[in-house]
Amino acid sequence: MTTERDEPAVNADERTMLEGWLDYHRRTLAWKCDGLTDEQLRTASVPPSKLSLMGLVRHMAEVERIWFRRVLADEDAGPLYFSEADPDGEFHLTGADTWQDAYGAWQTEIGLARRNAAGLALDDLSRGRRHGGDRFSLRWIYTHMIEEYARHNGHADLLRECVDGSTGD
């Protein structure tokens, strides 16, 4: 798989810009995982941290699910990987965990995120609430997701370099 990444147009309207940057960062994480084996993707390459590229993808599937399904649409979408007993379960990988499964879950959540955001205005508020608190505008959720991906893509840069020496923006 070769991941194509294009920055949004510099003169796009706000929604196109926000969605474009979110998609850019989604593709950046996929690009950081390109060409690696399941074993390499499961490698926690900066001990003592358990952080791995596959773990980051699973984490972002959870984050997409939380913000676009549970918060934005108020869907009853339970966690994919974590639990009360294991709140960081997405990062606790075994040899049975595969890229195909992690990538598939992530892409499913991205598709559902797009579906739930379609037709809403940036100022529309979420139907659900996070931790019983405030409702969030779609604009806030997009901005938060861009921040979340950007932060974790920085982690992915370091992880990938540790795994096989690859670097790049």
Coordinates of C-alpha atoms in Angstrom, one line a residue:
M1 CA 0.0 0.0 0.0
T2 CA 1.3 3.4 -0.9
T3 CA -0.4 6.2 1.0
E4 CA -1.1 9.4 -1.0
R5 CA -1.2 12.7 1.0
D6 CA -2.1 16.1 -0.2
E7 CA -2.5 19.2 1.9
P8 CA -5.8 21.0 1.6
A9 CA -6.0 23.9 -0.8
V10 CA -4.7 27.2 0.8
N11 CA -7.9 29.0 -0.3
A12 CA -10.5 26.4 0.8
D13 CA -13.5 27.3 2.9
E14 CA -13.3 26.5 6.6
R15 CA -15.1 23.1 6.5
T16 CA -13.1 21.9 3.5
M17 CA -10.0 23.1 5.3
L18 CA -10.8 21.3 8.6
E19 CA -11.9 18.1 6.8
G20 CA -8.8 18.3 4.6
W21 CA -6.4 18.6 7.4
L22 CA -8.0 15.8 9.4
D23 CA -7.8 13.5 6.3
Y24 CA -4.2 14.6 5.8
H25 CA -3.3 13.6 9.3
R26 CA -5.2 10.3 9.0
R27 CA -3.2 9.5 5.9
T28 CA 0.0 10.5 7.6
L29 CA -0.5 7.9 10.3
A30 CA -1.3 5.2 7.6
W31 CA 1.9 6.3 5.7
K32 CA 4.0 5.9 8.8
C33 CA 2.8 2.3 8.9
D34 CA 3.3 1.5 5.2
G35 CA 5.4 -1.4 4.3
L36 CA 6.0 -2.8 7.8
T37 CA 5.2 -6.4 9.0
D38 CA 2.8 -7.1 11.8
E39 CA 5.7 -7.8 14.1
Q40 CA 7.3 -4.4 13.3
L41 CA 3.9 -2.7 13.7
R42 CA 3.5 -4.3 17.2
T43 CA 7.0 -3.3 18.2
A44 CA 7.1 -1.0 21.2
S45 CA 10.4 0.6 20.1
V46 CA 11.0 3.2 22.8
P47 CA 11.1 1.2 26.1
P48 CA 9.8 1.3 28.7
S49 CA 6.7 2.6 26.8
K50 CA 4.3 0.1 25.3
L51 CA 3.6 2.5 22.5
S52 CA 3.7 1.0 19.0
L53 CA 2.5 1.9 15.5
M54 CA -0.3 -0.7 15.6
G55 CA -1.3 0.5 19.1
L56 CA -1.5 4.1 17.8
V57 CA -3.8 3.0 15.0
R58 CA -6.0 1.1 17.4
H59 CA -6.0 4.1 19.7
M60 CA -7.1 6.4 16.9
A61 CA -9.9 3.9 16.0
E62 CA -11.1 4.4 19.6
V63 CA -10.7 8.2 19.4
E64 CA -12.7 8.3 16.1
R65 CA -15.4 6.1 17.7
I66 CA -15.6 8.2 20.9
W67 CA -15.8 11.6 19.3
F68 CA -17.9 10.9 16.1
R69 CA -20.1 8.1 17.3
R70 CA -20.5 8.4 21.1
V71 CA -20.2 12.2 21.4
L72 CA -21.3 13.7 18.1
A73 CA -24.1 11.2 17.3
D74 CA -24.8 9.9 20.8
E75 CA -24.5 6.3 19.6
D76 CA -24.2 3.5 22.1
A77 CA -20.8 2.4 20.7
G78 CA -18.8 0.6 23.4
P79 CA -15.0 0.4 23.3
L80 CA -13.1 -1.7 20.8
Y81 CA -10.0 -2.5 22.7
F82 CA -10.0 -0.9 26.2
S83 CA -12.0 -1.7 29.2
E84 CA -12.4 -0.5 32.8
A85 CA -10.0 -3.3 33.8
D86 CA -7.5 -2.3 31.0
P87 CA -8.0 1.4 30.2
D88 CA -5.0 1.3 27.8
G89 CA -6.0 -1.9 26.1
E90 CA -5.5 -0.6 22.6
F91 CA -1.7 -0.5 23.4
H92 CA -1.5 -4.0 24.9
L93 CA -0.9 -6.1 21.8
T94 CA -0.3 -9.8 21.4
G95 CA 1.0 -11.9 18.6
A96 CA -2.6 -12.5 17.5
D97 CA -3.2 -8.8 16.8
T98 CA -2.9 -8.1 13.1
W99 CA -2.5 -5.0 11.0
Q100 CA -5.4 -6.1 8.8
D101 CA -7.7 -6.1 11.8
A102 CA -6.4 -2.9 13.3
Y103 CA -6.5 -1.1 10.0
G104 CA -9.9 -2.4 9.1
A105 CA -11.4 -1.2 12.5
W106 CA -9.7 2.2 12.0
Q107 CA -11.0 2.6 8.5
T108 CA -14.5 1.5 9.6
E109 CA -14.5 4.2 12.3
I110 CA -13.3 6.8 9.9
G111 CA -16.1 6.0 7.5
L112 CA -18.7 6.2 10.3
A113 CA -17.1 9.5 11.4
R114 CA -17.6 10.9 7.9
R115 CA -21.2 9.6 7.8
N116 CA -22.1 11.2 11.2
A117 CA -20.5 14.5 10.3
A118 CA -22.2 14.8 6.9
G119 CA -25.1 17.2 6.8
L120 CA -24.1 18.9 10.0
A121 CA -23.0 22.5 10.1
L122 CA -19.7 23.4 11.9
D123 CA -21.7 25.2 14.7
D124 CA -24.1 22.2 15.2
L125 CA -23.7 20.7 18.7
S126 CA -23.2 17.1 19.5
R127 CA -26.1 15.0 20.6
G128 CA -24.0 13.3 23.2
R129 CA -21.7 14.6 25.9
R130 CA -18.3 13.7 27.1
H131 CA -18.2 12.5 30.7
G132 CA -21.6 14.1 31.3
G133 CA -20.4 17.6 30.5
D134 CA -20.9 20.0 27.7
R135 CA -22.0 19.3 24.2
F136 CA -19.4 20.1 21.5
S137 CA -19.6 21.8 18.1
L138 CA -18.6 19.9 15.1
R139 CA -15.9 22.5 14.6
W140 CA -14.5 21.8 18.1
I141 CA -14.5 18.0 17.4
Y142 CA -12.7 18.5 14.0
T143 CA -10.1 20.8 15.6
H144 CA -9.6 18.4 18.5
M145 CA -9.2 15.4 16.1
I146 CA -6.6 17.3 14.1
E147 CA -4.7 18.0 17.3
E148 CA -5.0 14.4 18.4
Y149 CA -3.6 13.0 15.1
A150 CA -0.9 15.7 14.9
R151 CA 0.4 14.8 18.4
H152 CA 0.3 11.0 17.7
N153 CA 1.9 11.4 14.3
G154 CA 4.9 12.9 16.1
H155 CA 5.0 9.7 18.1
A156 CA 4.6 7.7 14.9
D157 CA 7.6 9.5 13.4
L158 CA 9.9 8.4 16.3
L159 CA 8.5 4.9 16.4
R160 CA 9.0 4.4 12.6
E161 CA 12.5 5.7 12.8
C162 CA 13.3 3.2 15.6
V163 CA 11.7 0.3 13.7
D164 CA 13.5 0.7 10.4
G165 CA 15.3 4.1 10.2
S166 CA 12.7 5.7 7.9
T167 CA 12.1 9.4 8.4
G168 CA 10.1 12.0 6.7
D169 CA 7.5 14.7 7.4

